Amino acid sequence: MSDEAGTGNSVARARSHYDRDLTDRFYHAVWAEDDLLIGVGLFERPGDSLQTACRRTVRRLMDRLPDAPQNRALSVLDLGGGYGASARMLVQERRCRVVCVNLGALQNRAHRSRNAALGLADRITVVDGDFQDLPEDLGSFDVVWSQDSFVHASDRPRLFAEMDRVAGPGGHILFTDLLRQPDCPEEALAHVHARLGLSDIATLQGYCELARDRQWTVAEAVDLSDHILAHYRCLRATLDSRWAELLETFRADDLSRIGQGIDVWIAAAAQGHLRWGLFHFEKPCR
Ligand SMILES: C[S@@+](CC[C@H](N)C(=O)[O-])C[C@H]1O[C@@H](n2cnc3c(N)ncnc32)[C@H](O)[C@@H]1O
């Protein structure tokens, strides 16, 4: 089904990025302090670490969660949930029930084992899969949630159709994502595309149009691009400050390549080509 729709290549490219041992080790060594969030952070205070800023993003999205129904927990579907840190926050801080659909096998394994260690396995279900081709029997959710994963989609109308299918009546669609400036020349983001094997990057307006095509209300669509520049600068500074220590477990040429990759993102964000936004859409109640 994925291949017919032309999404198979984007899935294979994303999988080959996230399932690489080097990527996995880098995320654990440089991004994690406690629980591993690998999206973009909200940098509001001087000296914020990556994880403090990333946790702030989760809480900013959580502020927009609807109240739980009277007789049960709020159900959340996290698309591209990585190592599961957001899912755990949703359970621990807001008592939600969460299903994560994510394609990274290494991440899903780590996610399940951390949930089990914390006694959260009965509140979080981890499904191996592609968010552009969700399982037929997934059920319906009060909230569809995602952080910085839709950038990997190659068929966004189909992704939105899938979210429409699984969001219940009156459901909320909450996500952050990397964006491009609408008039940005194609070559300006070529290196960014190449690094993650991306098909194309959406615009803020493009996401709002897709939502309106589905008759969803745009409750919030906000450009938070200053934070993506701060985020990648913080990542670069963290890498540099820990370079000597990281050389004990990483090869120097791997660290240099990772550093060059981060510099590409910093340049694209500093030039205003690469942007970042937060979205809250609401599906009609009928
Ligand atoms: C930048 S990471 C963000 C992870 C997580 N949301 C977080 O903030 O920590 C992007 C995630 O998207 C997932 N992903 C990419 N393409 C996907 C697809 N087609 N279906 C499901 N997950 C996908 C990857 O496995 C990865 O975990």
CSV table of C-alpha atoms and ligand atoms in Angstrom, one decimal:
chain,number,residue,atom,x,y,z
A,1,MET,CA,0.0,0.0,0.0
A,2,SER,CA,2.8,2.4,0.9
A,3,ASP,CA,4.7,1.8,-2.3
A,4,GLU,CA,1.7,2.3,-4.4
A,5,ALA,CA,1.3,5.7,-2.9
A,6,GLY,CA,4.9,6.5,-3.4
A,7,THR,CA,5.6,6.7,0.4
A,8,GLY,CA,7.8,3.7,0.5
A,9,ASN,CA,11.0,5.5,-0.4
A,10,SER,CA,10.5,8.2,2.3
A,11,VAL,CA,9.9,5.4,4.9
A,12,ALA,CA,13.1,3.6,3.8
A,13,ARG,CA,15.1,6.8,3.9
A,14,ALA,CA,13.8,7.7,7.4
A,15,ARG,CA,14.4,4.2,8.6
A,16,SER,CA,18.0,4.1,7.3
A,17,HIS,CA,18.7,7.4,9.2
A,18,TYR,CA,17.1,6.5,12.5
A,19,ASP,CA,18.1,2.8,12.6
A,20,ARG,CA,21.8,3.6,12.2
A,21,ASP,CA,23.9,2.7,15.2
A,22,LEU,CA,25.7,6.0,14.9
A,23,THR,CA,22.5,8.1,14.9
A,24,ASP,CA,21.2,6.1,17.9
A,25,ARG,CA,24.4,6.5,19.9
A,26,PHE,CA,24.7,10.2,19.1
A,27,TYR,CA,21.2,10.9,20.3
A,28,HIS,CA,21.9,9.0,23.5
A,29,ALA,CA,25.3,10.6,24.1
A,30,VAL,CA,24.5,14.2,23.3
A,31,TRP,CA,20.8,14.8,23.6
A,32,ALA,CA,19.8,12.8,26.6
A,33,GLU,CA,20.1,13.8,30.2
A,34,ASP,CA,17.3,11.8,31.6
A,35,ASP,CA,14.7,10.8,29.1
A,36,LEU,CA,15.4,11.1,25.4
A,37,LEU,CA,13.5,13.8,23.4
A,38,ILE,CA,14.9,14.4,19.9
A,39,GLY,CA,12.6,17.1,18.6
A,40,VAL,CA,13.2,20.8,18.7
A,41,GLY,CA,13.2,22.7,22.0
A,42,LEU,CA,11.8,26.0,23.2
A,43,PHE,CA,14.7,28.0,24.4
A,44,GLU,CA,13.4,30.7,26.7
A,45,ARG,CA,16.1,31.1,29.4
A,46,PRO,CA,19.8,31.6,29.0
A,47,GLY,CA,21.7,28.4,29.6
A,48,ASP,CA,18.7,26.1,28.8
A,49,SER,CA,19.9,22.6,28.0
A,50,LEU,CA,18.6,20.7,25.0
A,51,GLN,CA,16.4,18.5,27.2
A,52,THR,CA,15.0,21.3,29.3
A,53,ALA,CA,14.0,23.1,26.1
A,54,CYS,CA,12.6,20.0,24.6
A,55,ARG,CA,10.5,19.2,27.7
A,56,ARG,CA,9.2,22.8,27.4
A,57,THR,CA,8.0,22.1,23.9
A,58,VAL,CA,6.1,19.0,25.2
A,59,ARG,CA,4.5,21.1,27.9
A,60,ARG,CA,3.6,23.9,25.4
A,61,LEU,CA,1.7,21.3,23.4
A,62,MET,CA,0.2,19.8,26.6
A,63,ASP,CA,-1.3,23.2,27.4
A,64,ARG,CA,-3.5,22.8,24.4
A,65,LEU,CA,-4.9,19.3,25.4
A,66,PRO,CA,-8.6,19.2,25.9
A,67,ASP,CA,-10.0,18.0,29.2
A,68,ALA,CA,-10.3,14.2,29.6
A,69,PRO,CA,-13.7,12.8,29.1
A,70,GLN,CA,-15.5,12.1,32.5
A,71,ASN,CA,-15.4,8.3,32.4
A,72,ARG,CA,-11.9,7.6,30.9
A,73,ALA,CA,-8.4,8.9,30.3
A,74,LEU,CA,-7.7,11.1,27.3
A,75,SER,CA,-6.5,9.0,24.4
A,76,VAL,CA,-3.5,10.3,22.4
A,77,LEU,CA,-1.9,8.9,19.2
A,78,ASP,CA,1.7,10.0,19.0
A,79,LEU,CA,3.0,9.8,15.4
A,80,GLY,CA,6.7,9.4,15.0
A,81,GLY,CA,7.2,9.3,18.8
A,82,GLY,CA,10.9,8.4,18.7
A,83,TYR,CA,12.2,7.0,22.1
A,84,GLY,CA,8.8,7.7,23.7
A,85,ALA,CA,9.7,10.5,26.2
A,86,SER,CA,6.7,12.6,25.2
A,87,ALA,CA,4.4,9.6,25.6
A,88,ARG,CA,5.8,9.0,29.1
A,89,MET,CA,5.2,12.7,30.0
A,90,LEU,CA,1.7,12.5,28.7
A,91,VAL,CA,1.0,9.5,30.9
A,92,GLN,CA,2.9,10.7,34.0
A,93,GLU,CA,1.8,14.4,33.9
A,94,ARG,CA,-1.6,14.2,32.3
A,95,ARG,CA,-2.7,10.6,32.9
A,96,CYS,CA,-3.3,10.0,29.2
A,97,ARG,CA,-3.4,6.6,27.4
A,98,VAL,CA,-1.0,6.7,24.5
A,99,VAL,CA,-0.4,4.8,21.3
A,100,CYS,CA,2.8,5.5,19.4
A,101,VAL,CA,3.2,4.7,15.7
A,102,ASN,CA,6.9,5.0,14.9
A,103,LEU,CA,9.1,3.4,12.3
A,104,GLY,CA,12.5,3.3,14.0
A,105,ALA,CA,13.1,-0.3,15.3
A,106,LEU,CA,16.0,0.7,17.6
A,107,GLN,CA,13.8,3.5,19.1
A,108,ASN,CA,10.8,1.3,19.5
A,109,ARG,CA,12.8,-1.4,21.3
A,110,ALA,CA,14.3,1.2,23.7
A,111,HIS,CA,10.8,2.8,24.1
A,112,ARG,CA,9.1,-0.5,25.1
A,113,SER,CA,11.9,-1.5,27.5
A,114,ARG,CA,11.9,1.9,29.3
A,115,ASN,CA,8.1,1.8,29.6
A,116,ALA,CA,8.3,-1.7,31.1
A,117,ALA,CA,11.0,-0.6,33.5
A,118,LEU,CA,8.9,2.3,34.7
A,119,GLY,CA,5.7,0.2,34.9
A,120,LEU,CA,4.0,2.2,32.1
A,121,ALA,CA,3.6,-0.6,29.6
A,122,ASP,CA,-0.1,-0.9,30.2
A,123,ARG,CA,-0.6,2.9,29.4
A,124,ILE,CA,1.5,3.1,26.3
A,125,THR,CA,1.3,0.9,23.2
A,126,VAL,CA,4.2,1.1,20.7
A,127,VAL,CA,3.3,0.1,17.2
A,128,ASP,CA,5.9,-0.4,14.4
A,129,GLY,CA,4.6,1.4,11.4
A,130,ASP,CA,4.3,4.3,8.9
A,131,PHE,CA,2.1,7.3,9.8
A,132,GLN,CA,1.1,7.6,6.2
A,133,ASP,CA,-0.4,4.1,6.3
A,134,LEU,CA,-1.9,3.6,9.8
A,135,PRO,CA,-3.3,0.2,10.8
A,136,GLU,CA,-6.9,-0.3,9.9
A,137,ASP,CA,-7.8,-1.4,13.4
A,138,LEU,CA,-6.0,1.4,15.3
A,139,GLY,CA,-9.3,2.8,16.7
A,140,SER,CA,-10.1,6.5,17.3
A,141,PHE,CA,-8.4,9.1,19.5
A,142,ASP,CA,-9.2,12.3,21.3
A,143,VAL,CA,-5.8,13.8,20.2
A,144,VAL,CA,-3.4,13.1,17.4
A,145,TRP,CA,0.0,14.4,18.4
A,146,SER,CA,3.4,14.6,16.7
A,147,GLN,CA,6.7,16.4,17.3
A,148,ASP,CA,9.0,17.1,14.3
A,149,SER,CA,8.3,13.9,12.5
A,150,PHE,CA,6.0,14.9,9.6
A,151,VAL,CA,9.1,16.5,7.9
A,152,HIS,CA,9.8,12.9,6.8
A,153,ALA,CA,6.4,12.5,5.1
A,154,SER,CA,6.4,12.3,1.3
A,155,ASP,CA,2.6,12.4,0.9
A,156,ARG,CA,1.1,15.0,3.3
A,157,PRO,CA,-2.4,14.9,1.9
A,158,ARG,CA,-2.4,11.2,2.6
A,159,LEU,CA,-1.0,11.8,6.1
A,160,PHE,CA,-3.8,14.3,6.8
A,161,ALA,CA,-6.4,11.8,5.5
A,162,GLU,CA,-5.0,9.2,7.9
A,163,MET,CA,-5.1,11.6,10.8
A,164,ASP,CA,-8.7,12.5,9.8
A,165,ARG,CA,-9.6,8.8,9.9
A,166,VAL,CA,-8.3,8.1,13.3
A,167,ALA,CA,-9.2,11.4,15.1
A,168,GLY,CA,-12.6,11.1,16.8
A,169,PRO,CA,-15.4,13.6,16.3
A,170,GLY,CA,-14.2,16.9,17.8
A,171,GLY,CA,-10.7,15.5,17.9
A,172,HIS,CA,-7.6,17.6,18.3
A,173,ILE,CA,-4.5,17.5,16.0
A,174,LEU,CA,-1.5,18.9,17.8
A,175,PHE,CA,2.0,19.0,16.3
A,176,THR,CA,5.3,20.8,15.7
A,177,ASP,CA,7.3,20.5,12.6
A,178,LEU,CA,10.2,21.8,10.6
A,179,LEU,CA,9.1,24.1,7.9
A,180,ARG,CA,10.5,26.0,4.9
A,181,GLN,CA,10.0,29.7,4.1
A,182,PRO,CA,7.4,29.8,1.3
A,183,ASP,CA,9.6,31.5,-1.3
A,184,CYS,CA,12.8,29.8,-0.4
A,185,PRO,CA,14.8,28.7,-3.4
A,186,GLU,CA,15.0,24.9,-3.9
A,187,GLU,CA,18.8,24.8,-3.6
A,188,ALA,CA,18.8,26.6,-0.3
A,189,LEU,CA,17.6,23.5,1.5
A,190,ALA,CA,19.3,20.9,-0.6
A,191,HIS,CA,21.8,20.0,2.1
A,192,VAL,CA,19.1,19.7,4.7
A,193,HIS,CA,17.1,17.4,2.4
A,194,ALA,CA,20.2,15.3,1.7
A,195,ARG,CA,21.1,14.9,5.3
A,196,LEU,CA,17.8,13.3,6.3
A,197,GLY,CA,16.8,12.0,2.9
A,198,LEU,CA,13.7,14.3,2.9
A,199,SER,CA,11.3,14.6,-0.1
A,200,ASP,CA,10.2,18.2,0.6
A,201,ILE,CA,9.6,20.4,3.6
A,202,ALA,CA,6.1,21.8,4.2
A,203,THR,CA,5.2,25.5,4.8
A,204,LEU,CA,3.1,26.9,7.6
A,205,GLN,CA,0.5,28.0,5.1
A,206,GLY,CA,0.6,24.6,3.4
A,207,TYR,CA,-0.3,22.8,6.6
A,208,CYS,CA,-3.2,25.2,7.3
A,209,GLU,CA,-4.5,24.6,3.7
A,210,LEU,CA,-4.4,20.8,4.3
A,211,ALA,CA,-6.3,21.3,7.5
A,212,ARG,CA,-9.0,23.5,5.9
A,213,ASP,CA,-9.3,20.9,3.1
A,214,ARG,CA,-10.4,18.5,5.8
A,215,GLN,CA,-12.8,21.0,7.3
A,216,TRP,CA,-10.7,21.3,10.4
A,217,THR,CA,-10.6,24.5,12.4
A,218,VAL,CA,-7.2,26.2,12.7
A,219,ALA,CA,-7.0,26.9,16.4
A,220,GLU,CA,-3.3,27.9,16.4
A,221,ALA,CA,-0.6,27.9,13.7
A,222,VAL,CA,2.4,29.8,15.0
A,223,ASP,CA,5.9,30.3,13.6
A,224,LEU,CA,8.5,29.7,16.3
A,225,SER,CA,11.5,29.9,14.1
A,226,ASP,CA,13.8,31.7,16.5
A,227,HIS,CA,13.9,28.5,18.6
A,228,ILE,CA,15.2,26.3,15.8
A,229,LEU,CA,18.2,28.5,15.4
A,230,ALA,CA,18.8,28.4,19.2
A,231,HIS,CA,18.2,24.7,19.2
A,232,TYR,CA,20.9,23.8,16.6
A,233,ARG,CA,23.3,26.3,18.1
A,234,CYS,CA,22.9,24.7,21.5
A,235,LEU,CA,23.4,21.2,19.9
A,236,ARG,CA,26.6,22.4,18.2
A,237,ALA,CA,27.8,24.0,21.5
A,238,THR,CA,27.0,20.8,23.4
A,239,LEU,CA,28.9,18.7,20.8
A,240,ASP,CA,31.9,21.1,20.9
A,241,SER,CA,32.1,21.2,24.7
A,242,ARG,CA,32.0,17.4,25.0
A,243,TRP,CA,34.2,16.6,21.9
A,244,ALA,CA,37.2,15.2,23.9
A,245,GLU,CA,35.0,13.0,26.0
A,246,LEU,CA,33.0,11.8,23.0
A,247,LEU,CA,36.2,10.8,21.2
A,248,GLU,CA,36.3,7.9,23.7
A,249,THR,CA,33.3,6.3,22.1
A,250,PHE,CA,33.0,8.0,18.6
A,251,ARG,CA,35.4,8.2,15.7
A,252,ALA,CA,36.7,11.7,15.0
A,253,ASP,CA,35.5,11.6,11.4
A,254,ASP,CA,32.0,10.7,12.5
A,255,LEU,CA,31.9,13.5,15.0
A,256,SER,CA,33.2,15.9,12.3
A,257,ARG,CA,30.5,14.8,9.9
A,258,ILE,CA,27.8,15.2,12.5
A,259,GLY,CA,29.2,18.7,13.3
A,260,GLN,CA,29.1,19.7,9.6
A,261,GLY,CA,25.5,18.4,9.4
A,262,ILE,CA,24.5,20.6,12.3
A,263,ASP,CA,26.2,23.6,10.7
A,264,VAL,CA,24.1,23.1,7.6
A,265,TRP,CA,20.9,23.3,9.7
A,266,ILE,CA,22.3,26.4,11.6
A,267,ALA,CA,23.0,28.2,8.3
A,268,ALA,CA,19.6,27.3,6.8
A,269,ALA,CA,17.9,28.6,10.0
A,270,ALA,CA,20.0,31.7,10.2
A,271,GLN,CA,19.2,32.6,6.6
A,272,GLY,CA,15.5,32.2,7.4
A,273,HIS,CA,15.0,29.3,4.9
A,274,LEU,CA,14.5,26.6,7.5
A,275,ARG,CA,11.6,27.4,9.9
A,276,TRP,CA,9.7,25.7,12.7
A,277,GLY,CA,6.1,25.9,13.7
A,278,LEU,CA,3.4,24.6,16.1
A,279,PHE,CA,-0.1,23.7,15.0
A,280,HIS,CA,-3.4,23.0,16.7
A,281,PHE,CA,-6.3,21.9,14.5
A,282,GLU,CA,-9.7,20.7,15.5
A,283,LYS,CA,-11.9,18.3,13.7
A,284,PRO,CA,-15.6,19.1,13.6
A,285,CYS,CA,-17.8,17.3,16.2
A,286,ARG,CA,-20.2,15.7,13.6
B,1,LIG,C1,13.1,14.1,14.9
B,1,LIG,S1,12.5,12.5,15.4
B,1,LIG,C2,11.3,13.1,16.6
B,1,LIG,C3,11.0,12.0,17.6
B,1,LIG,C4,10.0,12.4,18.8
B,1,LIG,N1,8.8,12.9,18.3
B,1,LIG,C5,10.7,13.4,19.7
B,1,LIG,O1,10.3,14.6,19.6
B,1,LIG,O2,11.6,13.0,20.5
B,1,LIG,C6,11.5,12.0,14.1
B,1,LIG,C7,10.8,10.7,14.3
B,1,LIG,O3,9.9,10.4,13.2
B,1,LIG,C8,9.9,9.0,13.0
B,1,LIG,N2,9.4,8.8,11.6
B,1,LIG,C9,9.9,9.3,10.5
B,1,LIG,N3,9.1,8.9,9.4
B,1,LIG,C10,8.1,8.2,9.9
B,1,LIG,C11,7.0,7.5,9.3
B,1,LIG,N4,6.8,7.5,8.0
B,1,LIG,N5,6.1,6.8,10.1
B,1,LIG,C12,6.3,6.8,11.5
B,1,LIG,N6,7.4,7.4,12.1
B,1,LIG,C13,8.3,8.1,11.3
B,1,LIG,C14,11.3,8.5,13.2
B,1,LIG,O4,11.3,7.2,13.6
B,1,LIG,C15,11.7,9.5,14.4
B,1,LIG,O5,11.5,8.8,15.6
